[in-house]
Amino acid sequence: YVHDLNRYQAAYILPEGGKQVTHRDLLEELKQGTPFSFRELMREHLNAHYIKVLGISY
């Protein structure tokens, strides 16, 4: 569950070809990119959280 801190703090590995997208990356894409490019970058960003918290990848 999300509130289980030990599980949340566990190390995780991004899928092959995945990258860690920062909030700054998202902000820059929002300012300068297209709705489509922002949506794709947000998906990559959230995928890291899904892996970390839930152990699943989308």
PDB file of N, CA and C in Angstrom, residues 1-56:
ATOM      1  N   TYR A   1       0.840  -1.188   0.000  1.00  0.00           N
ATOM      2  CA  TYR A   1       0.000   0.000   0.000  1.00  0.00           C
ATOM      3  C   TYR A   1       0.877   1.240   0.000  1.00  0.00           C
ATOM      4  N   VAL A   2       0.373   2.334  -0.474  1.00  0.00           N
ATOM      5  CA  VAL A   2       1.148   3.564  -0.633  1.00  0.00           C
ATOM      6  C   VAL A   2       1.751   4.035   0.678  1.00  0.00           C
ATOM      7  N   HIS A   3       1.064   3.857   1.769  1.00  0.00           N
ATOM      8  CA  HIS A   3       1.544   4.373   3.050  1.00  0.00           C
ATOM      9  C   HIS A   3       2.563   3.460   3.727  1.00  0.00           C
ATOM     10  N   ASP A   4       2.878   2.339   3.119  1.00  0.00           N
ATOM     11  CA  ASP A   4       3.900   1.444   3.641  1.00  0.00           C
ATOM     12  C   ASP A   4       5.264   1.997   3.225  1.00  0.00           C
ATOM     13  N   LEU A   5       5.897   2.771   4.102  1.00  0.00           N
ATOM     14  CA  LEU A   5       7.111   3.499   3.750  1.00  0.00           C
ATOM     15  C   LEU A   5       8.260   2.587   3.355  1.00  0.00           C
ATOM     16  N   ASN A   6       8.376   1.432   3.984  1.00  0.00           N
ATOM     17  CA  ASN A   6       9.462   0.526   3.622  1.00  0.00           C
ATOM     18  C   ASN A   6       9.336   0.079   2.170  1.00  0.00           C
ATOM     19  N   ARG A   7       8.135  -0.186   1.755  1.00  0.00           N
ATOM     20  CA  ARG A   7       7.930  -0.596   0.363  1.00  0.00           C
ATOM     21  C   ARG A   7       8.191   0.571  -0.578  1.00  0.00           C
ATOM     22  N   TYR A   8       7.764   1.759  -0.204  1.00  0.00           N
ATOM     23  CA  TYR A   8       7.932   2.934  -1.063  1.00  0.00           C
ATOM     24  C   TYR A   8       9.397   3.295  -1.228  1.00  0.00           C
ATOM     25  N   GLN A   9      10.186   3.103  -0.197  1.00  0.00           N
ATOM     26  CA  GLN A   9      11.590   3.489  -0.249  1.00  0.00           C
ATOM     27  C   GLN A   9      12.474   2.418  -0.885  1.00  0.00           C
ATOM     28  N   ALA A  10      11.890   1.302  -1.240  1.00  0.00           N
ATOM     29  CA  ALA A  10      12.677   0.234  -1.859  1.00  0.00           C
ATOM     30  C   ALA A  10      13.210   0.690  -3.215  1.00  0.00           C
ATOM     31  N   ALA A  11      14.361   0.160  -3.572  1.00  0.00           N
ATOM     32  CA  ALA A  11      14.954   0.501  -4.864  1.00  0.00           C
ATOM     33  C   ALA A  11      14.086  -0.056  -5.985  1.00  0.00           C
ATOM     34  N   TYR A  12      14.125   0.609  -7.104  1.00  0.00           N
ATOM     35  CA  TYR A  12      13.393   0.133  -8.266  1.00  0.00           C
ATOM     36  C   TYR A  12      14.246   0.339  -9.506  1.00  0.00           C
ATOM     37  N   ILE A  13      13.945  -0.428 -10.531  1.00  0.00           N
ATOM     38  CA  ILE A  13      14.686  -0.350 -11.784  1.00  0.00           C
ATOM     39  C   ILE A  13      13.699   0.027 -12.878  1.00  0.00           C
ATOM     40  N   LEU A  14      14.039   1.040 -13.646  1.00  0.00           N
ATOM     41  CA  LEU A  14      13.182   1.436 -14.755  1.00  0.00           C
ATOM     42  C   LEU A  14      13.263   0.392 -15.857  1.00  0.00           C
ATOM     43  N   PRO A  15      12.200   0.251 -16.630  1.00  0.00           N
ATOM     44  CA  PRO A  15      12.252  -0.679 -17.753  1.00  0.00           C
ATOM     45  C   PRO A  15      13.343  -0.273 -18.740  1.00  0.00           C
ATOM     46  N   GLU A  16      13.831  -1.235 -19.503  1.00  0.00           N
ATOM     47  CA  GLU A  16      14.874  -0.937 -20.481  1.00  0.00           C
ATOM     48  C   GLU A  16      14.393   0.163 -21.429  1.00  0.00           C
ATOM     49  N   GLY A  17      15.230   1.151 -21.623  1.00  0.00           N
ATOM     50  CA  GLY A  17      14.865   2.276 -22.471  1.00  0.00           C
ATOM     51  C   GLY A  17      14.132   3.375 -21.721  1.00  0.00           C
ATOM     52  N   GLY A  18      13.736   3.110 -20.468  1.00  0.00           N
ATOM     53  CA  GLY A  18      13.051   4.121 -19.672  1.00  0.00           C
ATOM     54  C   GLY A  18      14.036   5.131 -19.120  1.00  0.00           C
ATOM     55  N   LYS A  19      13.540   6.306 -18.780  1.00  0.00           N
ATOM     56  CA  LYS A  19      14.417   7.307 -18.192  1.00  0.00           C
ATOM     57  C   LYS A  19      13.708   7.976 -17.030  1.00  0.00           C
ATOM     58  N   GLN A  20      14.491   8.509 -16.124  1.00  0.00           N
ATOM     59  CA  GLN A  20      13.939   9.214 -14.982  1.00  0.00           C
ATOM     60  C   GLN A  20      13.561  10.621 -15.441  1.00  0.00           C
ATOM     61  N   VAL A  21      12.286  10.945 -15.416  1.00  0.00           N
ATOM     62  CA  VAL A  21      11.799  12.256 -15.830  1.00  0.00           C
ATOM     63  C   VAL A  21      11.551  13.080 -14.576  1.00  0.00           C
ATOM     64  N   THR A  22      12.204  14.230 -14.486  1.00  0.00           N
ATOM     65  CA  THR A  22      12.072  15.087 -13.306  1.00  0.00           C
ATOM     66  C   THR A  22      10.894  16.039 -13.467  1.00  0.00           C
ATOM     67  N   HIS A  23      10.524  16.659 -12.352  1.00  0.00           N
ATOM     68  CA  HIS A  23       9.473  17.673 -12.410  1.00  0.00           C
ATOM     69  C   HIS A  23       9.917  18.856 -13.267  1.00  0.00           C
ATOM     70  N   ARG A  24      11.191  19.167 -13.231  1.00  0.00           N
ATOM     71  CA  ARG A  24      11.706  20.252 -14.084  1.00  0.00           C
ATOM     72  C   ARG A  24      11.539  19.893 -15.564  1.00  0.00           C
ATOM     73  N   ASP A  25      11.815  18.630 -15.910  1.00  0.00           N
ATOM     74  CA  ASP A  25      11.604  18.180 -17.292  1.00  0.00           C
ATOM     75  C   ASP A  25      10.144  18.383 -17.703  1.00  0.00           C
ATOM     76  N   LEU A  26       9.235  18.031 -16.802  1.00  0.00           N
ATOM     77  CA  LEU A  26       7.809  18.180 -17.095  1.00  0.00           C
ATOM     78  C   LEU A  26       7.432  19.646 -17.278  1.00  0.00           C
ATOM     79  N   LEU A  27       7.957  20.504 -16.423  1.00  0.00           N
ATOM     80  CA  LEU A  27       7.655  21.931 -16.515  1.00  0.00           C
ATOM     81  C   LEU A  27       8.155  22.508 -17.839  1.00  0.00           C
ATOM     82  N   GLU A  28       9.370  22.156 -18.214  1.00  0.00           N
ATOM     83  CA  GLU A  28       9.919  22.653 -19.479  1.00  0.00           C
ATOM     84  C   GLU A  28       9.100  22.153 -20.666  1.00  0.00           C
ATOM     85  N   GLU A  29       8.662  20.908 -20.607  1.00  0.00           N
ATOM     86  CA  GLU A  29       7.845  20.359 -21.693  1.00  0.00           C
ATOM     87  C   GLU A  29       6.489  21.053 -21.749  1.00  0.00           C
ATOM     88  N   LEU A  30       5.938  21.363 -20.596  1.00  0.00           N
ATOM     89  CA  LEU A  30       4.660  22.071 -20.537  1.00  0.00           C
ATOM     90  C   LEU A  30       4.789  23.464 -21.146  1.00  0.00           C
ATOM     91  N   LYS A  31       5.911  24.119 -20.878  1.00  0.00           N
ATOM     92  CA  LYS A  31       6.134  25.466 -21.411  1.00  0.00           C
ATOM     93  C   LYS A  31       6.383  25.461 -22.917  1.00  0.00           C
ATOM     94  N   GLN A  32       7.165  24.484 -23.396  1.00  0.00           N
ATOM     95  CA  GLN A  32       7.661  24.558 -24.767  1.00  0.00           C
ATOM     96  C   GLN A  32       7.169  23.449 -25.694  1.00  0.00           C
ATOM     97  N   GLY A  33       6.604  22.407 -25.131  1.00  0.00           N
ATOM     98  CA  GLY A  33       6.214  21.269 -25.960  1.00  0.00           C
ATOM     99  C   GLY A  33       4.771  21.335 -26.421  1.00  0.00           C
ATOM    100  N   THR A  34       4.321  20.221 -26.944  1.00  0.00           N
ATOM    101  CA  THR A  34       2.937  20.082 -27.398  1.00  0.00           C
ATOM    102  C   THR A  34       2.154  19.291 -26.353  1.00  0.00           C
ATOM    103  N   PRO A  35       0.824  19.329 -26.422  1.00  0.00           N
ATOM    104  CA  PRO A  35       0.046  18.494 -25.498  1.00  0.00           C
ATOM    105  C   PRO A  35       0.429  17.012 -25.598  1.00  0.00           C
ATOM    106  N   PHE A  36       0.666  16.548 -26.816  1.00  0.00           N
ATOM    107  CA  PHE A  36       1.038  15.144 -27.004  1.00  0.00           C
ATOM    108  C   PHE A  36       2.389  14.835 -26.360  1.00  0.00           C
ATOM    109  N   SER A  37       3.393  15.698 -26.583  1.00  0.00           N
ATOM    110  CA  SER A  37       4.726  15.432 -26.025  1.00  0.00           C
ATOM    111  C   SER A  37       4.701  15.503 -24.499  1.00  0.00           C
ATOM    112  N   PHE A  38       3.895  16.416 -23.948  1.00  0.00           N
ATOM    113  CA  PHE A  38       3.775  16.501 -22.489  1.00  0.00           C
ATOM    114  C   PHE A  38       3.126  15.237 -21.937  1.00  0.00           C
ATOM    115  N   ARG A  39       2.082  14.773 -22.599  1.00  0.00           N
ATOM    116  CA  ARG A  39       1.385  13.564 -22.146  1.00  0.00           C
ATOM    117  C   ARG A  39       2.324  12.360 -22.141  1.00  0.00           C
ATOM    118  N   GLU A  40       3.145  12.227 -23.181  1.00  0.00           N
ATOM    119  CA  GLU A  40       4.092  11.111 -23.245  1.00  0.00           C
ATOM    120  C   GLU A  40       5.151  11.207 -22.144  1.00  0.00           C
ATOM    121  N   LEU A  41       5.643  12.415 -21.900  1.00  0.00           N
ATOM    122  CA  LEU A  41       6.648  12.602 -20.854  1.00  0.00           C
ATOM    123  C   LEU A  41       6.041  12.344 -19.472  1.00  0.00           C
ATOM    124  N   MET A  42       4.800  12.798 -19.261  1.00  0.00           N
ATOM    125  CA  MET A  42       4.111  12.551 -17.992  1.00  0.00           C
ATOM    126  C   MET A  42       3.925  11.052 -17.788  1.00  0.00           C
ATOM    127  N   ARG A  43       3.626  10.342 -18.846  1.00  0.00           N
ATOM    128  CA  ARG A  43       3.467   8.884 -18.749  1.00  0.00           C
ATOM    129  C   ARG A  43       4.768   8.230 -18.297  1.00  0.00           C
ATOM    130  N   GLU A  44       5.894   8.672 -18.865  1.00  0.00           N
ATOM    131  CA  GLU A  44       7.198   8.146 -18.441  1.00  0.00           C
ATOM    132  C   GLU A  44       7.460   8.473 -16.974  1.00  0.00           C
ATOM    133  N   HIS A  45       7.127   9.694 -16.576  1.00  0.00           N
ATOM    134  CA  HIS A  45       7.340  10.124 -15.193  1.00  0.00           C
ATOM    135  C   HIS A  45       6.506   9.272 -14.232  1.00  0.00           C
ATOM    136  N   LEU A  46       5.245   9.091 -14.558  1.00  0.00           N
ATOM    137  CA  LEU A  46       4.366   8.323 -13.676  1.00  0.00           C
ATOM    138  C   LEU A  46       4.720   6.843 -13.674  1.00  0.00           C
ATOM    139  N   ASN A  47       5.247   6.337 -14.759  1.00  0.00           N
ATOM    140  CA  ASN A  47       5.634   4.932 -14.818  1.00  0.00           C
ATOM    141  C   ASN A  47       6.652   4.603 -13.726  1.00  0.00           C
ATOM    142  N   ALA A  48       7.592   5.517 -13.500  1.00  0.00           N
ATOM    143  CA  ALA A  48       8.578   5.298 -12.433  1.00  0.00           C
ATOM    144  C   ALA A  48       7.883   5.194 -11.077  1.00  0.00           C
ATOM    145  N   HIS A  49       6.853   5.999 -10.847  1.00  0.00           N
ATOM    146  CA  HIS A  49       6.108   5.936  -9.584  1.00  0.00           C
ATOM    147  C   HIS A  49       5.306   4.640  -9.491  1.00  0.00           C
ATOM    148  N   TYR A  50       4.696   4.221 -10.598  1.00  0.00           N
ATOM    149  CA  TYR A  50       3.955   2.958 -10.591  1.00  0.00           C
ATOM    150  C   TYR A  50       4.875   1.799 -10.233  1.00  0.00           C
ATOM    151  N   ILE A  51       6.065   1.801 -10.802  1.00  0.00           N
ATOM    152  CA  ILE A  51       7.028   0.744 -10.504  1.00  0.00           C
ATOM    153  C   ILE A  51       7.426   0.793  -9.038  1.00  0.00           C
ATOM    154  N   LYS A  52       7.725   1.981  -8.553  1.00  0.00           N
ATOM    155  CA  LYS A  52       8.209   2.139  -7.182  1.00  0.00           C
ATOM    156  C   LYS A  52       7.143   1.770  -6.155  1.00  0.00           C
ATOM    157  N   VAL A  53       5.942   2.266  -6.340  1.00  0.00           N
ATOM    158  CA  VAL A  53       4.892   2.096  -5.333  1.00  0.00           C
ATOM    159  C   VAL A  53       4.138   0.780  -5.499  1.00  0.00           C
ATOM    160  N   LEU A  54       3.779   0.460  -6.713  1.00  0.00           N
ATOM    161  CA  LEU A  54       2.911  -0.691  -6.941  1.00  0.00           C
ATOM    162  C   LEU A  54       3.627  -1.915  -7.497  1.00  0.00           C
ATOM    163  N   GLY A  55       4.833  -1.714  -7.982  1.00  0.00           N
ATOM    164  CA  GLY A  55       5.566  -2.827  -8.566  1.00  0.00           C
ATOM    165  C   GLY A  55       5.070  -3.220  -9.941  1.00  0.00           C
ATOM    166  N   ILE A  56       4.362  -2.296 -10.630  1.00  0.00           N
ATOM    167  CA  ILE A  56       3.857  -2.585 -11.968  1.00  0.00           C
ATOM    168  C   ILE A  56       4.340  -1.524 -12.943  1.00  0.00           C
TER     169      ILE A  56
END
